[in-house]
Tab-separated table of C-alpha atoms and ligand atoms in Angstrom:
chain	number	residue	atom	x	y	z
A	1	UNK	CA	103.369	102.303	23.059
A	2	UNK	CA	106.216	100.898	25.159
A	3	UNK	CA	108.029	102.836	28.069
A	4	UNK	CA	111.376	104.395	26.922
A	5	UNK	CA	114.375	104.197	29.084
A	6	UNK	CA	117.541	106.020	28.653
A	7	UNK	CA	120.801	105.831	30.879
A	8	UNK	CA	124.484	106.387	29.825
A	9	UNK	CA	128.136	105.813	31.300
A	10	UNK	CA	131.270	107.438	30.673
A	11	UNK	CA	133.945	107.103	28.246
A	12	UNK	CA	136.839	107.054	31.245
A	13	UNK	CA	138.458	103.393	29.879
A	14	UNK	CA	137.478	99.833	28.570
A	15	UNK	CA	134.720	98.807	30.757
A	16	UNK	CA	135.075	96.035	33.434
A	17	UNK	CA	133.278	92.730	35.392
A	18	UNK	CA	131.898	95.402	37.454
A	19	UNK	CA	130.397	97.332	34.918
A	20	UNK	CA	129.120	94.135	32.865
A	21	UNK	CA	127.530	92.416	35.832
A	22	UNK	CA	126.112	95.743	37.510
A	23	UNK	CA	125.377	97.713	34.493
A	24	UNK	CA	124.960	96.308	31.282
A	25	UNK	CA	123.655	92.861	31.847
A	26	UNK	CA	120.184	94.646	33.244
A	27	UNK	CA	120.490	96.983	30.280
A	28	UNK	CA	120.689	93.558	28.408
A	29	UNK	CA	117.118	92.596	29.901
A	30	UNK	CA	115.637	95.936	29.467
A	31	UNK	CA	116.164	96.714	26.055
A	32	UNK	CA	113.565	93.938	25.018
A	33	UNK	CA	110.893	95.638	27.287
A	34	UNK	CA	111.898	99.070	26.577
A	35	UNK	CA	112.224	101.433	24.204
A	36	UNK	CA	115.758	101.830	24.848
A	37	UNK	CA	118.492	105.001	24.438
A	38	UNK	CA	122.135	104.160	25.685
A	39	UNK	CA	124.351	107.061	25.363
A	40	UNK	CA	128.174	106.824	25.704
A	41	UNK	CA	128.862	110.462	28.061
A	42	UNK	CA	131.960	111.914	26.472
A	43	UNK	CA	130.625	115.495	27.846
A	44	UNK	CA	130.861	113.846	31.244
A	45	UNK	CA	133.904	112.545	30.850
A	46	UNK	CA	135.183	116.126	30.007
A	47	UNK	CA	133.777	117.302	33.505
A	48	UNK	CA	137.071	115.388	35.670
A	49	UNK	CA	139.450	115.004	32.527
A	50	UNK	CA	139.352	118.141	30.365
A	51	UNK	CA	142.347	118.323	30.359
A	52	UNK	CA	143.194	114.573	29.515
A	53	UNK	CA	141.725	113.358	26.336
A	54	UNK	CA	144.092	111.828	24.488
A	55	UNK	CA	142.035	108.696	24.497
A	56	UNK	CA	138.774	109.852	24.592
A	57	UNK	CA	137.997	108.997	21.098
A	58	UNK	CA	139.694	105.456	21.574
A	59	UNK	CA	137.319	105.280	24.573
A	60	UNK	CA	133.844	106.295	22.965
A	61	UNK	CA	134.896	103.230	20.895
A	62	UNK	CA	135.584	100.822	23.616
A	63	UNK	CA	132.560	102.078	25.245
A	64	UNK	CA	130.749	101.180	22.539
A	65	UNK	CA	132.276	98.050	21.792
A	66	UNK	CA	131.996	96.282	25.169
A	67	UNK	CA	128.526	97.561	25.017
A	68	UNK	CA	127.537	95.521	21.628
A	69	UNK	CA	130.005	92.666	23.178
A	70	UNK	CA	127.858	92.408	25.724
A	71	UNK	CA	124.677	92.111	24.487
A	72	UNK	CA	123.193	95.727	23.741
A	73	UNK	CA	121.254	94.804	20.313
A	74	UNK	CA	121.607	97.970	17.960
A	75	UNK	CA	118.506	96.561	16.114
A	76	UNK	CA	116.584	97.029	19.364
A	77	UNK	CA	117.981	99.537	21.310
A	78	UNK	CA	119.466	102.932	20.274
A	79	UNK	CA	123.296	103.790	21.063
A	80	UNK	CA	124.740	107.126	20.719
A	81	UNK	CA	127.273	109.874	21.485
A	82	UNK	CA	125.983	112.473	24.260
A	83	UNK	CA	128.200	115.298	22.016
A	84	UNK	CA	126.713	114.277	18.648
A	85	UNK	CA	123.758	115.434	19.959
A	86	UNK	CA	124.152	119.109	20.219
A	87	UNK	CA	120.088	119.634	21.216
A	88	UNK	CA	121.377	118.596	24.759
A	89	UNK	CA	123.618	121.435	25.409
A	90	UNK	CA	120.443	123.503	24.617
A	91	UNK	CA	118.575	121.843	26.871
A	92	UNK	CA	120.995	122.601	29.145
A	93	UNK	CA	120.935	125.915	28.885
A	94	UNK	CA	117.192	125.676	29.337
A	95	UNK	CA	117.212	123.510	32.457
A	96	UNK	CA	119.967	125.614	34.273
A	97	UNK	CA	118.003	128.639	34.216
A	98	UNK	CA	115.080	127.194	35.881
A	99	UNK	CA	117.787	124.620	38.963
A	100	UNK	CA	117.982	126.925	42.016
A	101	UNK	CA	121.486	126.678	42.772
A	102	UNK	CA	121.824	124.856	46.042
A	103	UNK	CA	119.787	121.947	44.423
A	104	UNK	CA	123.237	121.501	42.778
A	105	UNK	CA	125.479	122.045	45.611
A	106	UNK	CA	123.481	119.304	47.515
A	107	UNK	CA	124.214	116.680	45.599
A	108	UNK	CA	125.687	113.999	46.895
A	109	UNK	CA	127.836	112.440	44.068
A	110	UNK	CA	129.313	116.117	43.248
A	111	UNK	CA	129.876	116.569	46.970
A	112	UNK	CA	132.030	113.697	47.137
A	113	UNK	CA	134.028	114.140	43.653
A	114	UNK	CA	134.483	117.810	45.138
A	115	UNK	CA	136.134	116.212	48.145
A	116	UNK	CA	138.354	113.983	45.774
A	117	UNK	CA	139.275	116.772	43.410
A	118	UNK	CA	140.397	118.693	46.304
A	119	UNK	CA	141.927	116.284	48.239
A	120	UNK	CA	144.175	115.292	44.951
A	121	UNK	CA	144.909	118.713	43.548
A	122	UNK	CA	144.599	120.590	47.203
A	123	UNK	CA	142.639	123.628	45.858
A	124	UNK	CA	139.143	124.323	44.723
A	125	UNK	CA	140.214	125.690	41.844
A	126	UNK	CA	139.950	122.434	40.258
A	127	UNK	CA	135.895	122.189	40.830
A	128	UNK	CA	135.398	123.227	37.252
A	129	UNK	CA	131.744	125.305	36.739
A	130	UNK	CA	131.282	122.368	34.199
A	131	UNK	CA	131.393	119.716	36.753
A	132	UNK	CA	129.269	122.017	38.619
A	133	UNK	CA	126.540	121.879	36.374
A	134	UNK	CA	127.262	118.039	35.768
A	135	UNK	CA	123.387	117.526	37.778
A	136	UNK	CA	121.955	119.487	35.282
A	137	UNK	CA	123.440	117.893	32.319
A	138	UNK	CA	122.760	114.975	33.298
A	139	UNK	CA	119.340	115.637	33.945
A	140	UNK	CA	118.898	117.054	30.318
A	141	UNK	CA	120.161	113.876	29.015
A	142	UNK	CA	117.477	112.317	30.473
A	143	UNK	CA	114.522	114.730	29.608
A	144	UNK	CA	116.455	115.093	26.447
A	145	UNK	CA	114.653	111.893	25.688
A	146	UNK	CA	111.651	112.917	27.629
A	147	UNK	CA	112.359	109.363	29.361
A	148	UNK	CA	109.795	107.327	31.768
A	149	UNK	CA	112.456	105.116	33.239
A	150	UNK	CA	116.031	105.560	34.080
A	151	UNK	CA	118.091	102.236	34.974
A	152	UNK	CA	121.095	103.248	37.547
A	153	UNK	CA	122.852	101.749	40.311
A	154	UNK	CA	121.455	102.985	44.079
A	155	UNK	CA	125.294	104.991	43.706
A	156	UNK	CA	122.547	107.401	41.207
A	157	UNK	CA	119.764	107.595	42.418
A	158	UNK	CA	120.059	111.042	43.723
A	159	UNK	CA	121.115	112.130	40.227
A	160	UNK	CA	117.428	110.927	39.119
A	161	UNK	CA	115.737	112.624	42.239
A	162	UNK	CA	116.985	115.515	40.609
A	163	UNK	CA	115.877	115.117	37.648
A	164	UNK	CA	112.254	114.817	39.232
A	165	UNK	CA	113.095	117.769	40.607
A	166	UNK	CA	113.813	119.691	37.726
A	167	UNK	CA	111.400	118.497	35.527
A	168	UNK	CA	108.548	119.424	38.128
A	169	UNK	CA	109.757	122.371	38.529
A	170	UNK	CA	110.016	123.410	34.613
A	171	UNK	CA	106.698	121.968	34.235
A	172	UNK	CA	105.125	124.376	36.805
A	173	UNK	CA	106.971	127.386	35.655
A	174	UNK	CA	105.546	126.674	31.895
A	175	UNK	CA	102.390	125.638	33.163
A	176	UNK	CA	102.857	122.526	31.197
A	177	UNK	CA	102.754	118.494	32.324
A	178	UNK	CA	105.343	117.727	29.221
A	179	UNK	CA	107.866	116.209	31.034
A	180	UNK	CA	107.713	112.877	32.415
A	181	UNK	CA	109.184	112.326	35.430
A	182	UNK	CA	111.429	109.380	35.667
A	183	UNK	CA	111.404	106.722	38.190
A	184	UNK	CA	114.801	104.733	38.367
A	185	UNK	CA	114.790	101.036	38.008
A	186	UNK	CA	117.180	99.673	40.305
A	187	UNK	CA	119.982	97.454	38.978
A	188	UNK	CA	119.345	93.751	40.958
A	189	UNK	CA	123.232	93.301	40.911
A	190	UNK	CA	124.990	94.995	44.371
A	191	UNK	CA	128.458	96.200	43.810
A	192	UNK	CA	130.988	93.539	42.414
A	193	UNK	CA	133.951	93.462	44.609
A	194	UNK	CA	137.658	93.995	43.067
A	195	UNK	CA	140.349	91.231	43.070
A	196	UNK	CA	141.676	92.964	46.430
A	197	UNK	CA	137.988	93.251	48.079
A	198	UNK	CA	137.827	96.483	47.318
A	199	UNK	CA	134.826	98.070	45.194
A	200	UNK	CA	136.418	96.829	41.629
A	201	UNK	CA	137.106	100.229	39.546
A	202	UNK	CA	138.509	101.137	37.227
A	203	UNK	CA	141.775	103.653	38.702
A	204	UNK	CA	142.319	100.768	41.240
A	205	UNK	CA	144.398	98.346	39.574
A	206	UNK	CA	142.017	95.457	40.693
A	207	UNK	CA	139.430	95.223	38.147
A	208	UNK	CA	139.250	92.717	35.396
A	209	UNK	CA	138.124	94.104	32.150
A	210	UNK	CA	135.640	92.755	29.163
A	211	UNK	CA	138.279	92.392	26.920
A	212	UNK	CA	141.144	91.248	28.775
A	213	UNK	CA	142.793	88.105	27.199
A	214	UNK	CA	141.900	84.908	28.410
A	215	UNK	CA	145.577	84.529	29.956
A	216	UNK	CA	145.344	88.064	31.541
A	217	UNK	CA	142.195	87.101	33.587
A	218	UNK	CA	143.661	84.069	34.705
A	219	UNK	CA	147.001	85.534	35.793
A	220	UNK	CA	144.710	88.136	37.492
A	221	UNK	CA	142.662	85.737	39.435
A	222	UNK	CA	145.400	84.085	40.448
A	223	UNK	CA	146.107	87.546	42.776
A	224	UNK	CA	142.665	87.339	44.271
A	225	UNK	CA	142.521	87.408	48.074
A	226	UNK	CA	141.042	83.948	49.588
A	227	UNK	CA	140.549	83.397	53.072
A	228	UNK	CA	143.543	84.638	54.975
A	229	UNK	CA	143.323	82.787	57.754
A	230	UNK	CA	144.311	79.655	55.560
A	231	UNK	CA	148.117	78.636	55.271
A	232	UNK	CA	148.051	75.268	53.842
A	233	UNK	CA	145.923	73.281	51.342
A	234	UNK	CA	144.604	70.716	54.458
A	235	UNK	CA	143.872	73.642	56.633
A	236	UNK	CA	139.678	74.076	57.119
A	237	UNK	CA	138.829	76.625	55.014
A	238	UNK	CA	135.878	79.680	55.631
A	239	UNK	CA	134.318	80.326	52.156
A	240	UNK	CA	132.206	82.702	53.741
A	241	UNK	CA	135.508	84.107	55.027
A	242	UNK	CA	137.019	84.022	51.547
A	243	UNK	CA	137.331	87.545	50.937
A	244	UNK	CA	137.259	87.709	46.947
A	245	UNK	CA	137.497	83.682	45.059
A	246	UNK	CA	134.080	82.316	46.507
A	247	UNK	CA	132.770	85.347	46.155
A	248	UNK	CA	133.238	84.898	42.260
A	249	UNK	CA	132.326	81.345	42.284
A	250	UNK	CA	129.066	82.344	43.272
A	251	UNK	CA	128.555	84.466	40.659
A	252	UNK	CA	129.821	82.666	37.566
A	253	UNK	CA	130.157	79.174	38.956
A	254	UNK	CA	127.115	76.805	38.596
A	255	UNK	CA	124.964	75.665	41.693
A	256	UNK	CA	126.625	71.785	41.652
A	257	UNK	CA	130.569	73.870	41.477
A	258	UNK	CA	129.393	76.736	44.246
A	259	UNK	CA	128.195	73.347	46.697
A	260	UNK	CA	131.484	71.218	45.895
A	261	UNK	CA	133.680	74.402	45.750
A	262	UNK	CA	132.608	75.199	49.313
A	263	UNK	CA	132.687	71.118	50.442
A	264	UNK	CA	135.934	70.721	49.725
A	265	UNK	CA	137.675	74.202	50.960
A	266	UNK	CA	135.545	73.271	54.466
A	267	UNK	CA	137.458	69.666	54.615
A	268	UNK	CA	140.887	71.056	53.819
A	269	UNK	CA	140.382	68.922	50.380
A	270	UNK	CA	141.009	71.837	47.932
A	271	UNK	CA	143.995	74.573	47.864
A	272	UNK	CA	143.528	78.275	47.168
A	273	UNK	CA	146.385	78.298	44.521
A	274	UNK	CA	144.068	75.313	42.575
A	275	UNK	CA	140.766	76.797	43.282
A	276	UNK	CA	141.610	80.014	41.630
A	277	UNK	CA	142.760	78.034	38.292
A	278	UNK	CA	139.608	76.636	37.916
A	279	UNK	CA	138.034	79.661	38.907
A	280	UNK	CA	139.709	81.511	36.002
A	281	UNK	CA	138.755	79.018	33.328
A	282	UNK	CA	135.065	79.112	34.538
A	283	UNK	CA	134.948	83.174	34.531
A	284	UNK	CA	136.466	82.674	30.794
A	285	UNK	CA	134.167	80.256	29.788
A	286	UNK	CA	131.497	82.377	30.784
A	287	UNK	CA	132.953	85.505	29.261
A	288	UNK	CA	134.429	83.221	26.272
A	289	UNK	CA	131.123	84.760	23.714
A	290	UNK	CA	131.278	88.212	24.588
A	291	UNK	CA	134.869	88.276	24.085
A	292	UNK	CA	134.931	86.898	20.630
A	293	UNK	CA	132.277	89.291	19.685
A	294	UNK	CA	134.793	91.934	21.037
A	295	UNK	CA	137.553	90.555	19.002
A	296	UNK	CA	134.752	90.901	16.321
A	297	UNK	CA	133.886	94.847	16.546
A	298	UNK	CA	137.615	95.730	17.250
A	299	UNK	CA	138.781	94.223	13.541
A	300	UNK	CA	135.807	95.547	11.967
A	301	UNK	CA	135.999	99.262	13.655
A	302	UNK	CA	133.885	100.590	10.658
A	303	UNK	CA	130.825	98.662	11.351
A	304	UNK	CA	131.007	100.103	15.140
A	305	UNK	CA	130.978	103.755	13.836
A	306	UNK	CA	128.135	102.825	11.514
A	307	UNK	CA	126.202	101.826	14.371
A	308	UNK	CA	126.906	104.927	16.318
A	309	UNK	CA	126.221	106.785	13.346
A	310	UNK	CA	122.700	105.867	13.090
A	311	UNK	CA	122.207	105.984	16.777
A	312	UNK	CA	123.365	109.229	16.729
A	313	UNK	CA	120.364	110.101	13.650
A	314	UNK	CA	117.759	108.250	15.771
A	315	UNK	CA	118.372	110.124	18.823
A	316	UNK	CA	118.819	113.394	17.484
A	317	UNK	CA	115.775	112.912	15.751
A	318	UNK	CA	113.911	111.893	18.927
A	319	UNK	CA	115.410	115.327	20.841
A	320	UNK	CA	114.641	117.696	18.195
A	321	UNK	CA	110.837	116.897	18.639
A	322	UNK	CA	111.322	117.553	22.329
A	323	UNK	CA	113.731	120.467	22.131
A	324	UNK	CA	110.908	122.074	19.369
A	325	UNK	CA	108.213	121.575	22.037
A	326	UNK	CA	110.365	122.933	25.150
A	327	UNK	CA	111.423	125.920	23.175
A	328	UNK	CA	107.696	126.572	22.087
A	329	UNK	CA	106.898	126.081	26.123
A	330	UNK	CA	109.522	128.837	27.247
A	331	UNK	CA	108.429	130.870	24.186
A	332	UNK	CA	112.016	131.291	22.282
A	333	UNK	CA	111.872	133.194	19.344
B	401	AMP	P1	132.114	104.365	36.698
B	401	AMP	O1	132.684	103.944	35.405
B	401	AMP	O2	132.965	103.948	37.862
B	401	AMP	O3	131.709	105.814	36.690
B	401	AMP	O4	130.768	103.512	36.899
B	401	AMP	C1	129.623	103.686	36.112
B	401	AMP	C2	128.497	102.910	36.772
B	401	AMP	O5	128.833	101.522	36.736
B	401	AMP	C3	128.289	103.237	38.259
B	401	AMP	O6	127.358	104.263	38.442
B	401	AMP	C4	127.797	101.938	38.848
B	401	AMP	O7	126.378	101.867	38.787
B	401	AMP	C5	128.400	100.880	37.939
B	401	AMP	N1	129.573	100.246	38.550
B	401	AMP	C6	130.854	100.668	38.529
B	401	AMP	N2	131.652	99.846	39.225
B	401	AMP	C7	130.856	98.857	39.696
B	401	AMP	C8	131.067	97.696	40.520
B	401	AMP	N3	132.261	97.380	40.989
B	401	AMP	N4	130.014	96.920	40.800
B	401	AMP	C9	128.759	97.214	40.336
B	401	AMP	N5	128.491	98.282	39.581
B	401	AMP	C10	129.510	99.106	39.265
């Protein structure tokens, strides 16, 4: 029987270049080795925005749409909504009892959204006992699924030591080897920088999304920085210098256009202003597919839900058999 692999991101906004080249594209790969559960983390999403989610239905949607855009087969893999699986939150329950409490407090991804929270709002107040318990959760989501293999950027990989962690641990206390416990597969993409150089993300107005238009991205790449140290067209250029355009090149452009992209900005034979136009119409050519299947799934909304509708069946189905057997192990009524 093949491996299963589960992993999940948040319903925070329509997903962008960043996501697709770090994220899903590997989640692309796996799902034809894998047994494969993708969840869209609308219970995460609550832990930072509670108190913002006007759009959080629109954005389970886009989630799920850039997802199936993308590649993720719903024939092959399984996509669902963390909250329309309610077995989680009892896993939860199960999992907190047995996390000693600085296990929590140690991680790093909560330490530094702490930090943020408090640095925005300047009080603690704001660290919500839900985001608190965000390491558990998301280590039920995982075990939920009893999972082998988790697929995460190196950004998570604490959040799976964790989940080692836990798992161990319940399995010792219950005398039990029922839980796996996952290893991470690594993501072979490092972080995709932003049109300013920055980290692209999505609350720093430098990302391009999935679905923008093909006019959008242009205009966008037309902002990228280049290298700064170049004035005019026949100046030398430094592609290795050029903070954000050859950077892009390199990843959508083919060998032949990386080698004369990089020949002609070295001999002052190609401008920044030009290079960035054809830049843009080689990222949309390259994302010209995915963004028709987009269009697709956004005028046929109904099929979407379908899909996340069954998804939803298959993995519920999947974490009642392992909520029956972890309730049997603690010995719940
Ligand atoms: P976020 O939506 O920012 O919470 O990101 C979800 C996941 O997407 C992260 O854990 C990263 O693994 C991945 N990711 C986000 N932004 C980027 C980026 N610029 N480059 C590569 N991976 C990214």
């Amino acid at each position: 029987m093949s491996q299963l692999i589960v992993s999940g991101m948040r319903p925070t906004g329509k997903l962008h270049l960043g996501h697709y080249l770090g994220v899903i594209q590997n989640w692309v790969e796996l799902q034809h080795k894998y047994d494969s559960y993708f969840f869209v983390a609308d219970w995460h999403a609550l832990t930072t925005k509670y108190d913002k989610t006007d759009e959080l239905k629109a954005d389970v949607l886009n989630v799920a749409m850039d997802w199936l855009a993308a590649g993720i087969d719903p024939n092959i893999s399984t996509v669902y909504v963390q909250s329309y699986v309610p077995e989680i939150a009892e896993l939860n329950v199960y999992l907190g009892m047995v996390t000693p409490q600085n296990w929590v407090e140690r991680d790093p991804t909560l330490k530094d959204m702490a930090k943020i929270l408090r640095t925005k709002e300047g009080q603690n107040s704001q660290i919500s006992y839900g985001l608190m318990g965000y390491p558990v959760l998301m280590s039920a989501d995982i075990l939920m699924m009893n999972a082998d293999a988790v697929p995460v950027g190196v950004d998570q990989v604490a959040h799976i030591e964790i989940t080692r962690d836990i798992a161990r641990r319940f399995n010792n206390i219950y005398n039990t080897d029922f839980f796996h416990e996952p290893q991470p597969i690594l993501n072979h993409c490092s972080l995709i920088c932003g049109l300013d150089g920055n980290k692209m993300g999505k609350s720093f107005h430098n990302d391009i999304k999935i679905s923008d238009t093909e006019e959008v991205t242009a205009k966008k790449i037309m902002t990228a920085i280049t290298d700064r140290s170049r004035m005019r067209k026949t100046d030398l250029g430094h592609p290795d210098e050029c903070e954000v355009a050859f950077k892009y090149w390199k990843i959508f452009g083919s060998e032949d256009q990386v080698a004369t992209v990089k020949c002609e900005c070295e001999n002052g034979e190609r401008g920044c202003a030009d290079c960035k136009r054809q830049l843009g119409a080689v990222i949309n050519e390259r994302l010209s597919e995915i963004r028709e299947k987009r269009v697709y799934y956004e005028t046929h909304i109904d099929e979407v839900k379908d899909i996340l509708s069954e998804g939803n069946k298959k993995a519920r189905k999947r974490a009642s058999e392992v909520l029956a057997t972890v309730r049997d192990l603690v010995r719940m009524y």
